[in-house]
Structure formats: structure tokens, C-alpha cells
Amino acid sequence: QPTHVAAAQPTHVVAAVQPTPTVAAVQPQKASANRKNDERLNAVCEDVGLSLPSSDFKIPSFNRATRCGNLIFTSAHGPQLPNGVVRGRVGDELSMEKAQIAAGLAAMSLLKTLKTECNNSLNSISRIVRIDAQVSCESSTSELYDIFDLATHVFTEVFGSSPTISISGVRTLPDQSAVQLSAIVEVD
């Protein structure tokens, strides 16, 4: 911004209209001991009838999550079942209701990885910054956001705020998975 524009703005008027926020108001909560993410996860799992997978779905060629500073970047997570993943294309082999459950299972798989990455507790996570979601669907499927309602509900209930979400409909996903989610997460 040019200097002459900044100098033309009277700072005393801006300060009078918008008081300076306190540091606590602009920074996210840092005391992870005060967070109850694990307790909220247990409550939401009971409420929606889902649970974390009993084991991590291992793919030997890449990491499920990578930490960089105070951010965790996850790989794509599908709807994990004890014997594999939920497969199918929405609008073809999979109903909208089953796709929503698949997205909820993918959210549980992603939370399992985050919990493992954060020393078996989600309490150090301050928020989910972004979710990237893909759904295998017919080109005529228009309710893509509806498919991820259950997953978004889980994340919002556990972490206290809705994540930014980007959703794409694709023809096919790895392993013929119905949906997949990846995330960028902020930690203490």
C-alpha cells in the first residue's frame, strides 16, 4: 500500500471506532489441558452411532500424517471398515444415506490418525483449519455438500467450530472408495 494513502487515514478515528482487541480475544486457546476434545469425541460418537476404527489403515508407501510446525497435514482417509473400505459410486451403487455414513466413517478414520499423531489425545488440537473432501459420484449428483453433513457435524462437535471445507465430485477414488477426506489441523 502506498505511503501517502496510509498517512491520509486519521488513526485517532479508527482507534475510537474499533477498540484494540485483547490478546486473549485474537489468539486461540493455548492451554490444551483445558480442552475437552476427547470427551466431546466420545459424546458425539455415542450420539451418531460411530466409533474410531480399532486399528490404523496402513499404506506402506506414505505417511498418514505429517507435522510441520504447529500444523498437521493428513493424507486422504477413506471410510474404513474392519474388512476394508466402503466402496461404490453415489448415484450408482451407493444411496445418499449410505454415502453420508461413509463420510462419517472417513471422519472417524481421520480422527484416529490425528489421535495417534497427537500422543493418543485430541486435546492438543486447537482447530481443524481445512477439510478437503472427494466423493465418487455420477456427474448428475448435485448434493455433494449434503454427503458430508455427518462428517462436518462430527468435526464441529469435537473441536467447537466448523472447518473450512472443499468438496469435489470425481469419477473414481483409490481402492474404489466412496469418499475420502484429508485435513490441515492446528495444534499447540
PDB file of C-alpha atoms in Angstrom:
ATOM      1  CA  GLN A   1       0.000   0.000   0.000  1.00  0.00           C
ATOM      2  CA  PRO A   2       1.458   3.422  -0.921  1.00  0.00           C
ATOM      3  CA  THR A   3       2.703   5.553   1.993  1.00  0.00           C
ATOM      4  CA  HIS A   4       0.651   8.627   1.101  1.00  0.00           C
ATOM      5  CA  VAL A   5      -2.626   6.642   1.417  1.00  0.00           C
ATOM      6  CA  ALA A   6      -1.701   5.305   4.855  1.00  0.00           C
ATOM      7  CA  ALA A   7      -0.684   8.756   6.067  1.00  0.00           C
ATOM      8  CA  ALA A   8      -4.021  10.223   4.932  1.00  0.00           C
ATOM      9  CA  GLN A   9      -6.040   7.995   7.279  1.00  0.00           C
ATOM     10  CA  PRO A  10      -6.587   9.589  10.700  1.00  0.00           C
ATOM     11  CA  THR A  11      -5.546   6.970  13.255  1.00  0.00           C
ATOM     12  CA  HIS A  12      -7.428   8.564  16.149  1.00  0.00           C
ATOM     13  CA  VAL A  13     -10.771   7.985  14.368  1.00  0.00           C
ATOM     14  CA  VAL A  14     -10.011   4.316  13.679  1.00  0.00           C
ATOM     15  CA  ALA A  15      -8.991   3.766  17.314  1.00  0.00           C
ATOM     16  CA  ALA A  16     -12.188   5.418  18.562  1.00  0.00           C
ATOM     17  CA  VAL A  17     -14.439   3.300  16.364  1.00  0.00           C
ATOM     18  CA  GLN A  18     -12.632  -0.033  16.739  1.00  0.00           C
ATOM     19  CA  PRO A  19     -11.060  -0.605  20.136  1.00  0.00           C
ATOM     20  CA  THR A  20      -7.953  -2.774  20.110  1.00  0.00           C
ATOM     21  CA  PRO A  21      -8.895  -6.361  20.998  1.00  0.00           C
ATOM     22  CA  THR A  22      -7.109  -8.030  23.863  1.00  0.00           C
ATOM     23  CA  VAL A  23      -4.508 -10.682  23.082  1.00  0.00           C
ATOM     24  CA  ALA A  24      -6.797 -13.392  24.503  1.00  0.00           C
ATOM     25  CA  ALA A  25      -9.562 -12.377  22.079  1.00  0.00           C
ATOM     26  CA  VAL A  26      -7.494 -12.872  18.926  1.00  0.00           C
ATOM     27  CA  GLN A  27      -5.400 -15.902  19.833  1.00  0.00           C
ATOM     28  CA  PRO A  28      -6.877 -19.396  20.032  1.00  0.00           C
ATOM     29  CA  GLN A  29      -6.907 -21.126  23.383  1.00  0.00           C
ATOM     30  CA  LYS A  30      -3.410 -22.485  24.080  1.00  0.00           C
ATOM     31  CA  ALA A  31      -3.904 -24.461  27.285  1.00  0.00           C
ATOM     32  CA  SER A  32      -4.500 -27.954  25.907  1.00  0.00           C
ATOM     33  CA  ALA A  33      -5.279 -29.212  29.417  1.00  0.00           C
ATOM     34  CA  ASN A  34      -8.449 -27.092  29.337  1.00  0.00           C
ATOM     35  CA  ARG A  35      -9.701 -28.569  26.069  1.00  0.00           C
ATOM     36  CA  LYS A  36     -12.149 -31.414  26.213  1.00  0.00           C
ATOM     37  CA  ASN A  37     -11.863 -32.664  22.615  1.00  0.00           C
ATOM     38  CA  ASP A  38     -11.510 -36.310  23.698  1.00  0.00           C
ATOM     39  CA  GLU A  39     -14.617 -36.094  25.896  1.00  0.00           C
ATOM     40  CA  ARG A  40     -16.582 -34.394  23.115  1.00  0.00           C
ATOM     41  CA  LEU A  41     -15.445 -37.096  20.662  1.00  0.00           C
ATOM     42  CA  ASN A  42     -16.801 -39.816  22.959  1.00  0.00           C
ATOM     43  CA  ALA A  43     -20.125 -37.959  23.257  1.00  0.00           C
ATOM     44  CA  VAL A  44     -20.526 -37.367  19.520  1.00  0.00           C
ATOM     45  CA  CYS A  45     -19.610 -40.998  18.724  1.00  0.00           C
ATOM     46  CA  GLU A  46     -22.353 -42.148  21.082  1.00  0.00           C
ATOM     47  CA  ASP A  47     -24.780 -39.597  19.610  1.00  0.00           C
ATOM     48  CA  VAL A  48     -24.263 -40.527  15.938  1.00  0.00           C
ATOM     49  CA  GLY A  49     -23.539 -44.240  16.432  1.00  0.00           C
ATOM     50  CA  LEU A  50     -19.996 -44.262  15.018  1.00  0.00           C
ATOM     51  CA  SER A  51     -16.647 -45.123  16.590  1.00  0.00           C
ATOM     52  CA  LEU A  52     -12.974 -44.787  15.813  1.00  0.00           C
ATOM     53  CA  PRO A  53     -11.519 -47.683  13.836  1.00  0.00           C
ATOM     54  CA  SER A  54      -9.831 -50.269  16.043  1.00  0.00           C
ATOM     55  CA  SER A  55      -6.626 -50.113  14.013  1.00  0.00           C
ATOM     56  CA  ASP A  56      -4.929 -47.723  11.628  1.00  0.00           C
ATOM     57  CA  PHE A  57      -5.312 -48.462   7.942  1.00  0.00           C
ATOM     58  CA  LYS A  58      -1.675 -48.786   6.852  1.00  0.00           C
ATOM     59  CA  ILE A  59      -0.380 -47.988   3.407  1.00  0.00           C
ATOM     60  CA  PRO A  60       3.384 -48.581   3.464  1.00  0.00           C
ATOM     61  CA  SER A  61       4.384 -46.104   0.741  1.00  0.00           C
ATOM     62  CA  PHE A  62       3.379 -42.877   2.529  1.00  0.00           C
ATOM     63  CA  ASN A  63       2.661 -41.308   5.912  1.00  0.00           C
ATOM     64  CA  ARG A  64      -0.917 -40.884   7.139  1.00  0.00           C
ATOM     65  CA  ALA A  65       0.054 -37.513   8.679  1.00  0.00           C
ATOM     66  CA  THR A  66       2.984 -35.097   8.659  1.00  0.00           C
ATOM     67  CA  ARG A  67       3.625 -32.388  11.229  1.00  0.00           C
ATOM     68  CA  CYS A  68       5.128 -29.053  10.166  1.00  0.00           C
ATOM     69  CA  GLY A  69       5.426 -26.524  12.987  1.00  0.00           C
ATOM     70  CA  ASN A  70       2.012 -26.203  14.604  1.00  0.00           C
ATOM     71  CA  LEU A  71       0.174 -27.765  11.653  1.00  0.00           C
ATOM     72  CA  ILE A  72      -0.619 -31.388  10.834  1.00  0.00           C
ATOM     73  CA  PHE A  73      -1.305 -32.319   7.208  1.00  0.00           C
ATOM     74  CA  THR A  74      -3.092 -35.623   6.706  1.00  0.00           C
ATOM     75  CA  SER A  75      -3.224 -37.926   3.730  1.00  0.00           C
ATOM     76  CA  ALA A  76      -6.596 -38.901   2.318  1.00  0.00           C
ATOM     77  CA  HIS A  77      -8.684 -41.145   4.579  1.00  0.00           C
ATOM     78  CA  GLY A  78     -11.466 -43.347   3.321  1.00  0.00           C
ATOM     79  CA  PRO A  79     -14.452 -44.855   5.123  1.00  0.00           C
ATOM     80  CA  GLN A  80     -12.690 -47.639   6.998  1.00  0.00           C
ATOM     81  CA  LEU A  81     -14.464 -50.859   7.931  1.00  0.00           C
ATOM     82  CA  PRO A  82     -12.917 -53.840   9.778  1.00  0.00           C
ATOM     83  CA  ASN A  83     -12.527 -55.697   6.464  1.00  0.00           C
ATOM     84  CA  GLY A  84     -11.694 -52.814   4.085  1.00  0.00           C
ATOM     85  CA  VAL A  85     -13.416 -49.618   2.978  1.00  0.00           C
ATOM     86  CA  VAL A  86     -16.921 -48.612   1.852  1.00  0.00           C
ATOM     87  CA  ARG A  87     -16.835 -48.804  -1.937  1.00  0.00           C
ATOM     88  CA  GLY A  88     -19.138 -47.528  -4.627  1.00  0.00           C
ATOM     89  CA  ARG A  89     -20.264 -44.500  -6.562  1.00  0.00           C
ATOM     90  CA  VAL A  90     -23.027 -42.243  -5.238  1.00  0.00           C
ATOM     91  CA  GLY A  91     -25.993 -42.282  -7.581  1.00  0.00           C
ATOM     92  CA  ASP A  92     -24.977 -45.677  -8.928  1.00  0.00           C
ATOM     93  CA  GLU A  93     -24.120 -48.363  -6.341  1.00  0.00           C
ATOM     94  CA  LEU A  94     -24.497 -46.151  -3.261  1.00  0.00           C
ATOM     95  CA  SER A  95     -27.505 -44.249  -1.885  1.00  0.00           C
ATOM     96  CA  MET A  96     -27.187 -40.747  -0.435  1.00  0.00           C
ATOM     97  CA  GLU A  97     -27.793 -42.110   3.095  1.00  0.00           C
ATOM     98  CA  LYS A  98     -25.032 -44.717   2.751  1.00  0.00           C
ATOM     99  CA  ALA A  99     -22.698 -42.055   1.334  1.00  0.00           C
ATOM    100  CA  GLN A 100     -23.323 -39.875   4.405  1.00  0.00           C
ATOM    101  CA  ILE A 101     -22.459 -42.786   6.690  1.00  0.00           C
ATOM    102  CA  ALA A 102     -19.348 -43.457   4.585  1.00  0.00           C
ATOM    103  CA  ALA A 103     -18.283 -39.814   5.048  1.00  0.00           C
ATOM    104  CA  GLY A 104     -18.824 -40.182   8.808  1.00  0.00           C
ATOM    105  CA  LEU A 105     -16.630 -43.300   8.808  1.00  0.00           C
ATOM    106  CA  ALA A 106     -13.948 -41.404   6.864  1.00  0.00           C
ATOM    107  CA  ALA A 107     -14.101 -38.673   9.530  1.00  0.00           C
ATOM    108  CA  MET A 108     -13.588 -41.336  12.228  1.00  0.00           C
ATOM    109  CA  SER A 109     -10.597 -42.727  10.331  1.00  0.00           C
ATOM    110  CA  LEU A 110      -9.096 -39.247  10.046  1.00  0.00           C
ATOM    111  CA  LEU A 111      -9.655 -38.601  13.782  1.00  0.00           C
ATOM    112  CA  LYS A 112      -7.968 -41.920  14.607  1.00  0.00           C
ATOM    113  CA  THR A 113      -4.868 -40.815  12.679  1.00  0.00           C
ATOM    114  CA  LEU A 114      -4.892 -37.399  14.365  1.00  0.00           C
ATOM    115  CA  LYS A 115      -5.236 -39.005  17.779  1.00  0.00           C
ATOM    116  CA  THR A 116      -2.273 -41.291  17.028  1.00  0.00           C
ATOM    117  CA  GLU A 117      -0.222 -38.336  15.758  1.00  0.00           C
ATOM    118  CA  CYS A 118      -1.010 -36.315  18.923  1.00  0.00           C
ATOM    119  CA  ASN A 119       0.085 -38.897  21.521  1.00  0.00           C
ATOM    120  CA  ASN A 120      -3.307 -40.616  21.743  1.00  0.00           C
ATOM    121  CA  SER A 121      -5.263 -37.446  22.586  1.00  0.00           C
ATOM    122  CA  LEU A 122      -7.084 -34.840  20.519  1.00  0.00           C
ATOM    123  CA  ASN A 123      -6.833 -32.224  23.298  1.00  0.00           C
ATOM    124  CA  SER A 124      -3.757 -30.549  21.765  1.00  0.00           C
ATOM    125  CA  ILE A 125      -5.724 -29.746  18.585  1.00  0.00           C
ATOM    126  CA  SER A 126      -6.998 -26.182  18.615  1.00  0.00           C
ATOM    127  CA  ARG A 127      -8.964 -26.434  15.374  1.00  0.00           C
ATOM    128  CA  ILE A 128      -9.343 -28.077  12.006  1.00  0.00           C
ATOM    129  CA  VAL A 129      -8.259 -25.438   9.525  1.00  0.00           C
ATOM    130  CA  ARG A 130      -9.396 -27.123   6.322  1.00  0.00           C
ATOM    131  CA  ILE A 131     -11.000 -30.320   5.093  1.00  0.00           C
ATOM    132  CA  ASP A 132     -10.638 -31.482   1.506  1.00  0.00           C
ATOM    133  CA  ALA A 133     -13.350 -33.970   0.600  1.00  0.00           C
ATOM    134  CA  GLN A 134     -13.857 -36.036  -2.505  1.00  0.00           C
ATOM    135  CA  VAL A 135     -16.822 -38.212  -3.379  1.00  0.00           C
ATOM    136  CA  SER A 136     -17.023 -40.812  -6.107  1.00  0.00           C
ATOM    137  CA  CYS A 137     -20.240 -39.972  -7.935  1.00  0.00           C
ATOM    138  CA  GLU A 138     -22.154 -39.768 -11.161  1.00  0.00           C
ATOM    139  CA  SER A 139     -21.857 -36.442 -12.950  1.00  0.00           C
ATOM    140  CA  SER A 140     -25.524 -35.713 -12.190  1.00  0.00           C
ATOM    141  CA  THR A 141     -25.041 -35.842  -8.397  1.00  0.00           C
ATOM    142  CA  SER A 142     -25.613 -32.311  -7.146  1.00  0.00           C
ATOM    143  CA  GLU A 143     -25.946 -32.763  -3.377  1.00  0.00           C
ATOM    144  CA  LEU A 144     -22.219 -33.089  -2.672  1.00  0.00           C
ATOM    145  CA  TYR A 145     -22.319 -30.900   0.452  1.00  0.00           C
ATOM    146  CA  ASP A 146     -25.165 -32.994   1.883  1.00  0.00           C
ATOM    147  CA  ILE A 147     -22.982 -36.094   1.702  1.00  0.00           C
ATOM    148  CA  PHE A 148     -20.527 -34.568   4.165  1.00  0.00           C
ATOM    149  CA  ASP A 149     -23.104 -33.268   6.692  1.00  0.00           C
ATOM    150  CA  LEU A 150     -22.394 -36.067   9.185  1.00  0.00           C
ATOM    151  CA  ALA A 151     -18.614 -35.657   8.885  1.00  0.00           C
ATOM    152  CA  THR A 152     -18.867 -31.876   9.316  1.00  0.00           C
ATOM    153  CA  HIS A 153     -21.156 -32.387  12.323  1.00  0.00           C
ATOM    154  CA  VAL A 154     -18.567 -34.676  13.946  1.00  0.00           C
ATOM    155  CA  PHE A 155     -15.719 -32.183  13.431  1.00  0.00           C
ATOM    156  CA  THR A 156     -17.825 -29.250  14.657  1.00  0.00           C
ATOM    157  CA  GLU A 157     -18.946 -31.088  17.799  1.00  0.00           C
ATOM    158  CA  VAL A 158     -15.445 -32.314  18.676  1.00  0.00           C
ATOM    159  CA  PHE A 159     -13.498 -29.105  18.024  1.00  0.00           C
ATOM    160  CA  GLY A 160     -16.147 -26.452  18.667  1.00  0.00           C
ATOM    161  CA  SER A 161     -16.104 -24.767  15.255  1.00  0.00           C
ATOM    162  CA  SER A 162     -16.924 -25.680  11.681  1.00  0.00           C
ATOM    163  CA  PRO A 163     -13.948 -26.360   9.437  1.00  0.00           C
ATOM    164  CA  THR A 164     -13.466 -24.777   6.040  1.00  0.00           C
ATOM    165  CA  ILE A 165     -14.376 -27.499   3.571  1.00  0.00           C
ATOM    166  CA  SER A 166     -13.727 -28.023  -0.113  1.00  0.00           C
ATOM    167  CA  ILE A 167     -15.746 -30.764  -1.817  1.00  0.00           C
ATOM    168  CA  SER A 168     -15.153 -32.317  -5.228  1.00  0.00           C
ATOM    169  CA  GLY A 169     -17.098 -34.931  -7.111  1.00  0.00           C
ATOM    170  CA  VAL A 170     -14.870 -37.344  -9.010  1.00  0.00           C
ATOM    171  CA  ARG A 171     -15.423 -40.359 -11.222  1.00  0.00           C
ATOM    172  CA  THR A 172     -13.302 -42.731  -9.137  1.00  0.00           C
ATOM    173  CA  LEU A 173     -11.176 -42.770  -5.973  1.00  0.00           C
ATOM    174  CA  PRO A 174      -8.316 -45.055  -4.921  1.00  0.00           C
ATOM    175  CA  ASP A 175      -9.433 -48.572  -3.972  1.00  0.00           C
ATOM    176  CA  GLN A 176     -12.897 -47.669  -5.367  1.00  0.00           C
ATOM    177  CA  SER A 177     -13.601 -45.855  -2.085  1.00  0.00           C
ATOM    178  CA  ALA A 178     -16.911 -43.970  -1.910  1.00  0.00           C
ATOM    179  CA  VAL A 179     -15.436 -40.881  -0.237  1.00  0.00           C
ATOM    180  CA  GLN A 180     -12.171 -39.599   1.147  1.00  0.00           C
ATOM    181  CA  LEU A 181     -11.141 -36.774   3.483  1.00  0.00           C
ATOM    182  CA  SER A 182      -7.851 -35.047   4.171  1.00  0.00           C
ATOM    183  CA  ALA A 183      -7.207 -32.225   6.617  1.00  0.00           C
ATOM    184  CA  ILE A 184      -4.956 -29.440   7.773  1.00  0.00           C
ATOM    185  CA  VAL A 185      -5.096 -29.197  11.564  1.00  0.00           C
ATOM    186  CA  GLU A 186      -3.683 -26.617  14.001  1.00  0.00           C
ATOM    187  CA  VAL A 187      -2.111 -27.917  17.218  1.00  0.00           C
ATOM    188  CA  ASP A 188      -0.456 -26.353  20.255  1.00  0.00           C
TER     189      ASP A 188
END
